[in-house]
Coordinates of C-alpha atoms and ligand atoms in Angstrom, one line a residue:
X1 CA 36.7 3.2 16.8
X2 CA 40.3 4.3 16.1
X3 CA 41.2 3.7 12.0
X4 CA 43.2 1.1 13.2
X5 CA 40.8 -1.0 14.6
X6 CA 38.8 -0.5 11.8
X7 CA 41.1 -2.0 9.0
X8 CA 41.8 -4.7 11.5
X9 CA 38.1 -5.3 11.7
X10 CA 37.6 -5.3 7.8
X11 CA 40.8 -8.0 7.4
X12 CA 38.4 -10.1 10.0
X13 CA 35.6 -9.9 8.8
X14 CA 34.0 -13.2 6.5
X15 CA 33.3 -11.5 2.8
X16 CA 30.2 -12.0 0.7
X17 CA 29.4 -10.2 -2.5
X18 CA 25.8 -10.0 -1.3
X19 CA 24.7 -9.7 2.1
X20 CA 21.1 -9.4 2.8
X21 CA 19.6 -7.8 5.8
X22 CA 16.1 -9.6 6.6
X23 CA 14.6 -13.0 5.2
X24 CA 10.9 -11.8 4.6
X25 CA 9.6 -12.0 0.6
X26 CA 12.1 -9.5 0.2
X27 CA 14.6 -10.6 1.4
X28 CA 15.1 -14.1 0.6
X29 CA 13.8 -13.5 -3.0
X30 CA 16.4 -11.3 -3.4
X31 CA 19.2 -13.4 -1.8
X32 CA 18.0 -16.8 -4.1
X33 CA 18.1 -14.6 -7.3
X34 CA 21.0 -13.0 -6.8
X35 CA 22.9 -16.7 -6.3
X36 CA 21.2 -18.1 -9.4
X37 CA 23.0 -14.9 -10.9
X38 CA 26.6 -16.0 -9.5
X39 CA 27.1 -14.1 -6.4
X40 CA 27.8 -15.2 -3.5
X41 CA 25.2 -14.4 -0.6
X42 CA 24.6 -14.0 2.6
X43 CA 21.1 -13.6 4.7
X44 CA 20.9 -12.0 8.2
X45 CA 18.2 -13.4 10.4
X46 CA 16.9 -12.5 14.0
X47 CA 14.2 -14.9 13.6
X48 CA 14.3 -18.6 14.7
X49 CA 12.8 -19.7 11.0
X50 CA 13.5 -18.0 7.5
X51 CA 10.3 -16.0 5.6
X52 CA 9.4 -12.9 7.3
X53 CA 6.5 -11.6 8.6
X54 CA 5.1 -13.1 5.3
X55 CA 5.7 -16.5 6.4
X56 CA 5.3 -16.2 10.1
X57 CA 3.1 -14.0 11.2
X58 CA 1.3 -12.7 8.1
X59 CA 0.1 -13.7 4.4
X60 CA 0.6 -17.5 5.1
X61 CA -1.2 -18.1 8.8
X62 CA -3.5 -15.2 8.2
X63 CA -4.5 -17.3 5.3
X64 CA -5.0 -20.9 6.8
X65 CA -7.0 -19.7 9.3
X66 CA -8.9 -18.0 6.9
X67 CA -9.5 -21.5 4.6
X68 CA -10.2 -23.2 7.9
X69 CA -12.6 -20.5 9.4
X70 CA -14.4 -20.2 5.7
X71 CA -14.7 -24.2 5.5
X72 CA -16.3 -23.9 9.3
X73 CA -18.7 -21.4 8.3
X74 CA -19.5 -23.3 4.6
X75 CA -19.9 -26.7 6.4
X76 CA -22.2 -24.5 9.0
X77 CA -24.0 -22.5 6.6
X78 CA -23.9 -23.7 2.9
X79 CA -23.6 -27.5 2.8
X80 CA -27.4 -27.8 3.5
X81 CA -28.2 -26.2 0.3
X82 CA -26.3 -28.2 -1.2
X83 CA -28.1 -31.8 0.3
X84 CA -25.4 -32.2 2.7
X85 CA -26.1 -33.2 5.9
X86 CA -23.7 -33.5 8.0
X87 CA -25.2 -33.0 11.7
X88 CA -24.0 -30.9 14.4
X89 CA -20.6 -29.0 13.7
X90 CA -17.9 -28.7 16.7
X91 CA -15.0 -26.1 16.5
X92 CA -11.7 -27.8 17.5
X93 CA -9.8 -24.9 17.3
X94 CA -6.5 -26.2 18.7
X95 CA -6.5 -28.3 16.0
X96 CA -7.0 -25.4 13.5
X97 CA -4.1 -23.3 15.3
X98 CA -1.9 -26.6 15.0
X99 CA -2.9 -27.0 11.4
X100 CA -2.1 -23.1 10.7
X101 CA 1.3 -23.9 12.4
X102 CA 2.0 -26.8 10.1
X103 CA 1.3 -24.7 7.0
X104 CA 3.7 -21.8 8.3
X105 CA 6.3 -24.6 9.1
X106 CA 6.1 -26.4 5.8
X107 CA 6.8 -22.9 4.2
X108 CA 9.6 -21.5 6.3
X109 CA 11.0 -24.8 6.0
X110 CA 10.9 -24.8 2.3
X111 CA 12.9 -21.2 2.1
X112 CA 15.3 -22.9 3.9
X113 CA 15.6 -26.0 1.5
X114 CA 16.1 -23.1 -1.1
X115 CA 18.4 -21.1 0.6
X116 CA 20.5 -24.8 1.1
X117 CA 19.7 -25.5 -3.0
X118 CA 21.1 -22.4 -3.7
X119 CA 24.2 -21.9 -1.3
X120 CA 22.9 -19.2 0.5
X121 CA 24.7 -18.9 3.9
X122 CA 21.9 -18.0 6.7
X123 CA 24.1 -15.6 9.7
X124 CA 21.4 -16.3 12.3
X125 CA 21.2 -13.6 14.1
X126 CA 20.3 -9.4 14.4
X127 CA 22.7 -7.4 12.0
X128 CA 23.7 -3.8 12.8
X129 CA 25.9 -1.4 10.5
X130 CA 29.3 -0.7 12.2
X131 CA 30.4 1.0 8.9
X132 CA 29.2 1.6 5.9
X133 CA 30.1 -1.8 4.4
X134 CA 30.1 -3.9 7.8
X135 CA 28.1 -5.5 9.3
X136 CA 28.1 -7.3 13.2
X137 CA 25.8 -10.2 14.0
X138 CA 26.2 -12.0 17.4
X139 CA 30.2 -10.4 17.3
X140 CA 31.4 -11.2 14.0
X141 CA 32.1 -8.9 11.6
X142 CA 30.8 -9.0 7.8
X143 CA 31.8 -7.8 4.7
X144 CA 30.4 -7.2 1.2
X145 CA 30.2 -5.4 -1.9
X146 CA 26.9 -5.0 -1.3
X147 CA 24.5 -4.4 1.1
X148 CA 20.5 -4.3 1.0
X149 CA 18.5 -3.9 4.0
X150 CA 15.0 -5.8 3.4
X151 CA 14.1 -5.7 7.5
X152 CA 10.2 -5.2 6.6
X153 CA 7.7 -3.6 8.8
X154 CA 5.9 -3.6 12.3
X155 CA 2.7 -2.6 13.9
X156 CA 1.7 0.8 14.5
X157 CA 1.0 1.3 17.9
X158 CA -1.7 3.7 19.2
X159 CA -1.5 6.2 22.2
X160 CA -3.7 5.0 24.7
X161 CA -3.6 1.4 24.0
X162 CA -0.8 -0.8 25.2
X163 CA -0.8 -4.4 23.2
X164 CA -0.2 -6.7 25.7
X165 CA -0.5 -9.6 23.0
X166 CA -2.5 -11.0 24.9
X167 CA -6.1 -9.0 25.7
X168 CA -5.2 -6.3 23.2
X169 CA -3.0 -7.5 20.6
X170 CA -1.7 -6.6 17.1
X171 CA -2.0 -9.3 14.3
X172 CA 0.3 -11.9 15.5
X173 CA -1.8 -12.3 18.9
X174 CA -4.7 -12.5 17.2
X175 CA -4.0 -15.4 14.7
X176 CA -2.8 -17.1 17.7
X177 CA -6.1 -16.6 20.2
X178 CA -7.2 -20.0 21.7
X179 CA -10.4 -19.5 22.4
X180 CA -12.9 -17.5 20.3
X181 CA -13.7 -14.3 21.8
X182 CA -17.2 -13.2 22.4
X183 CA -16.5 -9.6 21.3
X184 CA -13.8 -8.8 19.7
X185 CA -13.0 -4.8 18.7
X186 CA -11.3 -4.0 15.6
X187 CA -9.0 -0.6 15.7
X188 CA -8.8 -0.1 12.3
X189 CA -11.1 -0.8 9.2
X190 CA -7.9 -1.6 7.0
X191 CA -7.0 -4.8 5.1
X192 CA -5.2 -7.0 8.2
X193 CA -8.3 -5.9 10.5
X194 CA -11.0 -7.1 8.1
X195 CA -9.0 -10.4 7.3
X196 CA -8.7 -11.0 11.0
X197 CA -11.9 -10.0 11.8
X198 CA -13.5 -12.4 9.1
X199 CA -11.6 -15.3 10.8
X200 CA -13.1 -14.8 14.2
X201 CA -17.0 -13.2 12.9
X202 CA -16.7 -16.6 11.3
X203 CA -16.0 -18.8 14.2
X204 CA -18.9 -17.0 16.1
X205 CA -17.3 -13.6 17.7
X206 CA -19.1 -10.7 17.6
X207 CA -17.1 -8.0 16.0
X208 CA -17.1 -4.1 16.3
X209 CA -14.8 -2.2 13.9
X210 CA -14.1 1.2 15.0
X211 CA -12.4 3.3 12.5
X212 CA -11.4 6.8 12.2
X213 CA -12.3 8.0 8.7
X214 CA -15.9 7.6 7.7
X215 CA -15.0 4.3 5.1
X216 CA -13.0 1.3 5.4
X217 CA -10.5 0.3 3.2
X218 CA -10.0 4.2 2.3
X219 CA -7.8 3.4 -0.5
X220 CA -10.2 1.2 -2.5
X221 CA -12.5 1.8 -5.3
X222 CA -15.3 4.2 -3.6
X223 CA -17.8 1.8 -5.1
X224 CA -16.0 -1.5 -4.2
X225 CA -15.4 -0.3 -0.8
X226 CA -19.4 0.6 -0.1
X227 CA -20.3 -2.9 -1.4
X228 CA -17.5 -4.6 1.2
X229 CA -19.0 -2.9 3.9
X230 CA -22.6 -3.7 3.5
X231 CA -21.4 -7.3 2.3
X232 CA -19.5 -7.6 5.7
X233 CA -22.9 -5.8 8.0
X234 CA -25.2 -8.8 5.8
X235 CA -22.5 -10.8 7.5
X236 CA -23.0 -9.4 11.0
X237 CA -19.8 -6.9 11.3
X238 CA -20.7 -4.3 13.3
X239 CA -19.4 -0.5 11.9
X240 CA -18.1 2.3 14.0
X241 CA -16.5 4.5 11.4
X242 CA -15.7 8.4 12.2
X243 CA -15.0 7.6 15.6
X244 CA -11.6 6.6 17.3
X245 CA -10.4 4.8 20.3
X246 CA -8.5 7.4 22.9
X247 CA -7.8 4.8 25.8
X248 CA -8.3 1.0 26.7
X249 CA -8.2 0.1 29.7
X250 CA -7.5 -4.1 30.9
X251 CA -10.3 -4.6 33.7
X252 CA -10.0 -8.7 34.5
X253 CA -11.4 -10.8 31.7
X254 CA -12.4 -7.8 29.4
X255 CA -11.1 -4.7 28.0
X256 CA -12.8 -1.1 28.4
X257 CA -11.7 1.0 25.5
X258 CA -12.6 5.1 25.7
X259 CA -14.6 5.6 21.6
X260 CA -15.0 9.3 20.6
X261 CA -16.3 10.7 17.4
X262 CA -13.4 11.5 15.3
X263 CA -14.7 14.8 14.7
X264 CA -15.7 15.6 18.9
X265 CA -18.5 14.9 21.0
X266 CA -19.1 12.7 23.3
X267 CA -17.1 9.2 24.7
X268 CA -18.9 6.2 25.1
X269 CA -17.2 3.2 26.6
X270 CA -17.5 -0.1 24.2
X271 CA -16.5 -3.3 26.4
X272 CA -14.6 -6.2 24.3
X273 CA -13.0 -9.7 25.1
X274 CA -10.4 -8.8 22.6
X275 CA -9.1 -6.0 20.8
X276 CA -6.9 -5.8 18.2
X277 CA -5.0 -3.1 17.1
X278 CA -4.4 -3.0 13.1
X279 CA -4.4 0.6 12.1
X280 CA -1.4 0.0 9.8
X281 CA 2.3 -1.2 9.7
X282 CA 5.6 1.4 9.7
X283 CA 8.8 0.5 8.5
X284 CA 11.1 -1.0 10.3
X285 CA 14.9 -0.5 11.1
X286 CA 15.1 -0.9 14.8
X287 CA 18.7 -2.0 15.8
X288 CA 19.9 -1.5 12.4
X289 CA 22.2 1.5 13.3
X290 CA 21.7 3.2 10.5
X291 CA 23.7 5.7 11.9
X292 CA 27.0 3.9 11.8
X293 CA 26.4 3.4 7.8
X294 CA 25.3 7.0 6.9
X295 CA 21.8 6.1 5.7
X296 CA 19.3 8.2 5.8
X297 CA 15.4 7.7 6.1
X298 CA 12.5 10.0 5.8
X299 CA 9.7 11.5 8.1
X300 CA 8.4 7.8 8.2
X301 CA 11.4 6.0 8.9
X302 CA 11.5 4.6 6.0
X303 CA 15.1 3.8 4.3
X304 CA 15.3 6.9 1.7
X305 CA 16.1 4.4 -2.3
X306 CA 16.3 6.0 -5.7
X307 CA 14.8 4.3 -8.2
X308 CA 17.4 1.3 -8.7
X309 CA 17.0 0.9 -4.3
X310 CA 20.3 2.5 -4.1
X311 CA 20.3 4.3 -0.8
X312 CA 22.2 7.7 -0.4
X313 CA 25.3 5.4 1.0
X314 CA 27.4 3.7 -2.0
X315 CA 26.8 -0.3 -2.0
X316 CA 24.1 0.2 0.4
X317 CA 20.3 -0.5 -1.0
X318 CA 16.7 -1.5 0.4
X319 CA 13.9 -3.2 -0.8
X320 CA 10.4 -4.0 0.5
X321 CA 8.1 -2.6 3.3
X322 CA 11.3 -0.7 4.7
X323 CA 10.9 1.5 1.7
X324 CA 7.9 4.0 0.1
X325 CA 5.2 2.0 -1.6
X326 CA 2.4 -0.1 -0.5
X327 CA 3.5 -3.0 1.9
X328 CA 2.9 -6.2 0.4
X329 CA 5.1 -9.0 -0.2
X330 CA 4.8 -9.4 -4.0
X331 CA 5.7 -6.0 -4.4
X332 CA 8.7 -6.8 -1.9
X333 CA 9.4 -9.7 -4.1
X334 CA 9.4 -8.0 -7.5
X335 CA 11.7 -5.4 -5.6
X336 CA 14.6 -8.1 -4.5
X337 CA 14.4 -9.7 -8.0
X338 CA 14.7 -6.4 -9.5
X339 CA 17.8 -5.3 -7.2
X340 CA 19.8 -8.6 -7.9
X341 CA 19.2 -8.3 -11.6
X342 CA 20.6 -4.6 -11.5
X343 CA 23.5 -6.0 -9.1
X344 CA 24.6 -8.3 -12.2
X345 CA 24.4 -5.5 -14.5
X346 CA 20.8 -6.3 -16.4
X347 CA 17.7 -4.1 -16.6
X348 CA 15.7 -4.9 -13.1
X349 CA 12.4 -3.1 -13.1
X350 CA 9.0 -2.7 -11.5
X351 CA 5.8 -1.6 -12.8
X352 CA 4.5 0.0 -9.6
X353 CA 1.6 0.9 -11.7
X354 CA 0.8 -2.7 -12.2
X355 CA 0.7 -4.2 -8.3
X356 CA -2.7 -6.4 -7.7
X357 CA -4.0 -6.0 -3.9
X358 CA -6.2 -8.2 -2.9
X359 CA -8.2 -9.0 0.8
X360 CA -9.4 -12.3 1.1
X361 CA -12.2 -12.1 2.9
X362 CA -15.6 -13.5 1.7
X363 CA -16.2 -12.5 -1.0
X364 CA -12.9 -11.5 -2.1
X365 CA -11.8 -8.2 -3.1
X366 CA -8.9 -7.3 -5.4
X367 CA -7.8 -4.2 -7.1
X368 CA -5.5 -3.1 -9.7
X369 CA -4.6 -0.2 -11.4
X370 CA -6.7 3.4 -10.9
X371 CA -10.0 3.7 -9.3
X372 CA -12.5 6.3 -10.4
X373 CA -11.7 8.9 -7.4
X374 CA -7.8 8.7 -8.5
X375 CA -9.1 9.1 -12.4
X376 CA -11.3 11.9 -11.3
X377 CA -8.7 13.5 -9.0
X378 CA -6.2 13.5 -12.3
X379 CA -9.3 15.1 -15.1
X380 CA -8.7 12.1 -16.9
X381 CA -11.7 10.9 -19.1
X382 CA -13.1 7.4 -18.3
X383 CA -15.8 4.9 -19.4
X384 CA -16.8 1.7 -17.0
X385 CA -18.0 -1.6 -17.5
X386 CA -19.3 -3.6 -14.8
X387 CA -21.0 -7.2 -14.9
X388 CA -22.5 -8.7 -11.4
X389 CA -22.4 -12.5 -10.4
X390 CA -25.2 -12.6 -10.3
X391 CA -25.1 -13.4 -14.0
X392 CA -22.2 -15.6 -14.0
X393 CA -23.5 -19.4 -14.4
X394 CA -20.4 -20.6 -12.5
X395 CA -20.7 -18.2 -9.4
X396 CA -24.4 -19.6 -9.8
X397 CA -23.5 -23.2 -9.3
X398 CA -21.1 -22.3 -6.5
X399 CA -23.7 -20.6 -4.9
X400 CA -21.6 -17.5 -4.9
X401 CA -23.1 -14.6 -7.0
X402 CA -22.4 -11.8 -4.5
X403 CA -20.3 -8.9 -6.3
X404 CA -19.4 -7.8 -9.2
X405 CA -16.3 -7.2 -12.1
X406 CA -15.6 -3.2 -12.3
X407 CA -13.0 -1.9 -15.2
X408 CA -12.2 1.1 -16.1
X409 CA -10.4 2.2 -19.9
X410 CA -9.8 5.8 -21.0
X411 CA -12.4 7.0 -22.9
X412 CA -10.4 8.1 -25.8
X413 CA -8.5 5.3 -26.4
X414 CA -9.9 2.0 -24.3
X415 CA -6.9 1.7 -22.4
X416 CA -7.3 -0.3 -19.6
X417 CA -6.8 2.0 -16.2
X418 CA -8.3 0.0 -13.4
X419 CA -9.8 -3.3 -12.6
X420 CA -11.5 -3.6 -9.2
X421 CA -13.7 -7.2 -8.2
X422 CA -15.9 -7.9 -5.4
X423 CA -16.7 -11.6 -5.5
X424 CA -15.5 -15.1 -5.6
X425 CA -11.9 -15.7 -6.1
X426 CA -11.5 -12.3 -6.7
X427 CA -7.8 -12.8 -6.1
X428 CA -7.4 -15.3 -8.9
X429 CA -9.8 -13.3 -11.7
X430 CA -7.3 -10.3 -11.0
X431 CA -4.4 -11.6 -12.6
X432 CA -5.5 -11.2 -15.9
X433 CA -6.1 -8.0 -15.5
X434 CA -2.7 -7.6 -14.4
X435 CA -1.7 -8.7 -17.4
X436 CA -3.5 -6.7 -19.8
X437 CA -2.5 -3.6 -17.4
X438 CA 1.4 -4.7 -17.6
X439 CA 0.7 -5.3 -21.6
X440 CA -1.3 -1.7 -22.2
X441 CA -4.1 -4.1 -23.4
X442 CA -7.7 -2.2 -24.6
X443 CA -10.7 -3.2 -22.7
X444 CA -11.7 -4.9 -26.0
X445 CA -8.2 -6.4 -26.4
X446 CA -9.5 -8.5 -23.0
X447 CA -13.5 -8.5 -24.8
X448 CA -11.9 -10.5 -27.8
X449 CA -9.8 -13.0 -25.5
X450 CA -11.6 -16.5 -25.5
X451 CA -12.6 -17.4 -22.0
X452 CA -13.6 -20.7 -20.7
X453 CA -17.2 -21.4 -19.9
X454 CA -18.4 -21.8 -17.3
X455 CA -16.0 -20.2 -15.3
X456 CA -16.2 -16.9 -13.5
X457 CA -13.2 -15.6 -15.6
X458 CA -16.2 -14.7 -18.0
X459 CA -17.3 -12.0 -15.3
X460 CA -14.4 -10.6 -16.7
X461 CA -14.6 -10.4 -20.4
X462 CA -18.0 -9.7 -20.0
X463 CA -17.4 -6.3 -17.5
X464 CA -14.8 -5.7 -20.9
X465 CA -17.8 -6.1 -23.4
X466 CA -20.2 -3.7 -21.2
X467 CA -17.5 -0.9 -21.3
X468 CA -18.8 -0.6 -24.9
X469 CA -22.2 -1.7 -23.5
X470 CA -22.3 -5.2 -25.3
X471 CA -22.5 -7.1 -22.7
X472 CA -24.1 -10.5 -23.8
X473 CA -25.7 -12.2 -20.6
X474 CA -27.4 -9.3 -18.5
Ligands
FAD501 C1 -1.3 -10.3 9.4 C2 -0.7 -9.9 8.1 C3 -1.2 -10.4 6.9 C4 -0.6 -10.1 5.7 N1 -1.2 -10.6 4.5 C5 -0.6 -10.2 3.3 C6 -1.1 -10.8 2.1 O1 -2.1 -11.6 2.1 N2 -0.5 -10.5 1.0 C7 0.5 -9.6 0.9 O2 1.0 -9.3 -0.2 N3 1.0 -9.1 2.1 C8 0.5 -9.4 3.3 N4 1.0 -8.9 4.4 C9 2.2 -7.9 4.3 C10 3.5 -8.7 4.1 O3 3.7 -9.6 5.1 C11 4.6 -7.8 4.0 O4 4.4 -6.8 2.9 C12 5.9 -8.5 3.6 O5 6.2 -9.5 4.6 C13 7.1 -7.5 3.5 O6 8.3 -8.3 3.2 P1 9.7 -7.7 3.6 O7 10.7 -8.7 3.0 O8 9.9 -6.3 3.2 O9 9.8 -7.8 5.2 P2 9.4 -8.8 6.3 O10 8.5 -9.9 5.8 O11 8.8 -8.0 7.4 O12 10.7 -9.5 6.8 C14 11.7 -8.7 7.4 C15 12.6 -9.7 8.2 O13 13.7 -9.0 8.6 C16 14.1 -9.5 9.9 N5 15.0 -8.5 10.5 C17 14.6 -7.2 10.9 N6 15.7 -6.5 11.4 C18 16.7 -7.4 11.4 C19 18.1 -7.3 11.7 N7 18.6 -6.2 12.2 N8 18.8 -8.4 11.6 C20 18.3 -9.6 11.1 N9 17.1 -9.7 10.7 C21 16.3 -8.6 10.8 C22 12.8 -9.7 10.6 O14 13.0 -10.6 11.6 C23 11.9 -10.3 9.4 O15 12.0 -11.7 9.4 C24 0.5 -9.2 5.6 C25 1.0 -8.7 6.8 C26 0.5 -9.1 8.0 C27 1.1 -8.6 9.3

C-alpha cells in the first residue's frame, strides 16, 4: 500500500479508543470494564453470538451436559438409597442437547445485553491488522488507540487423525453427539477429555482413554491425580496410558484407530463408535495478520506480552489463551480487567500464583497453588494436612464421602502453598483456599476461621487443623 493510500485509509477509518479483538471471557470482560472506565469500545466478532469458546463451545455446554448427565446417572443410581422410587428411567437426549442449547443461548444473549448496557459497539465480523493500529472487518477500516487481541484458542490436532466432527471429533462435536455412542475413545487423559468422557460413561458409553504419558491430568497433585484415576476405573473408565494413537482410520459406522506403546512395541488396533481428540488447545491467531501489525509470537504461536500484556508493537496488547499461562477463562478474565485498569492509568494486576483449576467431574477435583512434586522440584520444606469425606457428616448425608481435602504450608512458617480436593463440590470448597492463598493466610489462620456445620467447608478447616495434626473428627 502506497503511503498515500494509507493516510487516506486512517482519515476513513471509524475510531475507538478501545478495540478488542475476540468476545470470549477475555474479551468481552475486557471490553465491559474498560467502558465502565470511560472509553469508548469496540469488540470484533467472527462468531454468530458474543462469549467465546467459553460460552459456545466450552465451560458453559460442557457444564449443562454435565448437570444433566450427573442428574441421569443420580436418578439411575442414587435415588434408591435414598427411598425414591421412581421406576424405569429413559434418556431423551434431544431434549438434553436442546436444554444445553438453551443455557448457552441465555448466556451469549446476556453478554450481549451487557455489551448494549454498556455501549459497547459489536463489529461483527473477522478482524485482520492492515497496520499496526488498523484494523479491517468485512472492508471497513478501524482505528484506535489501542488494540488487544483476545482471539483465544483451538484444538490441537493429531497426525494421523483427521476430525471429521463427526466420527472423530474435537470437543465441540462431542457435546453435540445425538446419540450415545457405544465406545467412545478418548485421545487424551487431560481435563476437556475426562469432562467429556464423564458426560457420555454417564449416559451408558463405554469409554477407553488412551494417553501418552503414564498419568492423566499430568499437571495435578501426584496424589490427587492417582485417586481420580482409580475413582474414574470404580466408575468404569477404561485406562490406556503410555500408549498413543499413530492413525485412525473411518471404516462405515466405526472408527479403527492404530495404539502403540509410547515407548515402542507392538500396535494393536482398538475399534470405537466415537473418538475424540482432546490432547490440548494452541493459541490462536489464524487470519489475524499479525504480520501487517509487527507482532511477534513465540515457538507456540502464542502472542509474545510483557507483564502489563503490552506486545512488542506500541498500543498493541493480548490477553487470554492467545498468551503463555494456563488456558482458562477466569484467568482470561482477570487478564482483560487487568489490561483496562492499566489502559486508564491504575494498578491492573494478576496473581498467577493464585489461579483455582478445577474439573468437574464426579467427584470434583480442584487445585490451587503448589503440589508436592513442584515443592519437591524447588527444595522447599513442606508439612500436609489431609482430612477424607469420609469424615465429613455433610458429605455423609449427601451420600458423597469419596475424596479428600489435601493442603500444603511451609514448614517453617505455615504458609499456605497448595490446596488440592478430591470430592464433592470440590470447585466451590476451593475458593477459600483461594483466598487465604491471595491473603498469604497460615494454615492455622484458615484452622481458627469459624466454619458452618454441617457443611463440607469443614473438610477444609479440618485438613488446616491436621497440618499440625489436630485434627478433631478422625
Ligand atoms: C470443552 C471445553 C470446556 C472448557 N471448560 C472450561 C472450564 O470449565 N473452566 C475454564 O476456566 N475454562 C474452560 N475451558 C477453557 C476456556 O473456554 C478458555 O480458557 C476461554 O474461553 C479463553 O478465553 P479467551 O477470551 O482467551 O478466548 P475464546 O473464548 O477462545 O474467545 C476468542 C474469540 O475470538 C474470536 N475470534 C478469533 N479470531 C478472530 C478474528 N480474527 N476476528 C474476530 N473474532 C475472532 C473467536 O471467534 C472467539 O469467539 C474450556 C474449553 C473447552 C474447549
Amino acid at each position: 500500500m502506497t503511503r498515500g493510500l494509507i493516510a487516506w485509509r486512517r482519515n476513513m477509518a471509524e475510531t475507538f479508543d478501545v478495540i478488542i479483538i475476540g468476545s470470549g471471557p477475555g474479551g468481552y470482560v475486557c471490553a465491559i470494564r474498560a467502558a465502565q472506565l470511560g472509553f469508548k469500545v469496540a469488540c470484533v466478532e467472527k462468531r454468530a453470538t458474543l462469549g467465546g469458546t467459553c460460552l459456545n463451545i466450552g465451560c458453559i455446554p460442557s457444564k449443562a451436559l454435565l448437570q444433566s448427565s450427573e442428574n441421569f446417572h443420580e436418578a439411575a443410581h442414587s435415588f434408591k438409597d435414598h427411598g425414591i422410587e421412581i421406576g424405569e428411567i429413559k434418556l431423551d437426549l434431544a431434549r438434553m442437547q436442546a436444554r444445553k442449547g438453551e443455557v448457552v443461548a441465555a448466556n451469549t444473549k446476556g453478554v450481549e445485553f451487557l455489551f448494549k448496557k454498556n455501549k459497547i459497539t459489536w463489529i461483527k465480523g473477522a478482524a485482520k491488522f492492515t497496520g499496526p493500529r488498523e484494523i479491517e472487518v468485512e472492508g471497513k477500516a478501524y482505528t484506535a488507540q489501542h488494540i488487544v487481541i483476545a482471539t483465544g484458542s483451538d484444538s490441537v490436532p493429531l497426525k494421523g487423525v483427521d476430525v471429521d466432527e463427526k466420527r472423530i471429533v474435537t470437543s465441540t462435536g462431542a457435546l453435540e453427539l445425538d446419540k450415545v455412542p457405544g465406545h467412545l475413545v478418548v485421545i487424551g487423559g487431560g481435563v476437556i477429555g475426562l469432562e467429556l468422557g464423564s458426560v457420555w460413561r454417564r449416559l451408558g458409553a463405554e469409554v477407553t482413554v488412551i494417553e501418552f504419558l503414564d498419568k492423566i491430568t499430568p499437571t495435578m497433585d501426584g496424589e490427587i491425580s492417582k485417586a481420580f484415576q482409580q475413582s474414574l476405573t470404580k466408575q468404569g473408565f477404561k485406562f490406556k496410558l503410555g500408549h498413543k494413537v499413530s492413525a485412525a482410520k473411518i471404516e462405515g459406522e466405526t472408527v479403527a484407530l492404530t495404539v502403540e506403546p509410547a515407548k515402542g512395541g507392538e500396535a494393536e488396533t482398538v475399534t470405537a463408535d466415537i473418538v475424540l481428540l482432546a490432547i490440548g488447545r494452541r493459541a490462536y491467531a489464524g487470519g489475524l495478520n499479525l504480520a501487517a501489525a509487527g507482532v511477534e509470537t513465540d515457538e507456540r504461536g502464542r502472542v509474545k506480552i510483557d507483564e502489563h500484556f503490552r506486545t512488542n508493537v506500541p498500543g498493541i496488547y493480548a490477553i487470554g489463551d492467545v498468551v503463555a499461562g494456563p488456558m482458562l477463562a477466569h484467568k482470561a478474565e482477570d487478564e482483560g480487567v487487568a489490561l483496562a485498569e492499566i489502559l486508564a492509568g491504575k494498578a491492573g494486576h494478576v496473581n498467577y500464583g493464585a489461579i483455582p483449576s478445577i474439573i468437574y467431574t464426579w467427584p470434583e477435583v480442584a487445585a490451587v497453588g503448589q503440589t508436592e512434586e513442584e515443592l519437591k522440584a524447588a527444595k522447599v520444606a513442606y508439612k500436609i494436612g489431609k482430612f477424607p469425606f469420609t469424615a465429613n457428616g455433610r458429605a455423609r448425608a449427601m451420600g458423597a464421602t469419596e475424596g479428600f481435602v489435601k493442603l500444603l504450608a511451609e514448614k517453617e512458617t505455615d504458609r499456605l502453598l497448595g490446596a488440592h480436593i478430591i470430592g464433592p463440590d470440590a470447585g466451590s470448597l476451593i475458593a477459600e483456599c483461594v483466598t487465604a492463598l491471595e491473603f498469604g493466610a497460615s494454615a492455622e489462620d484458615v484452622a481458627l476461621i469459624c466454619h458452618a456445620h454441617p457443611t463440607l467447608s469443614e473438610a477444609v478447616k479440618e485438613a488446616a487443623l491436621a497440618v499440625e495434626g489436630r485434627a478433631i473428627h478422625i
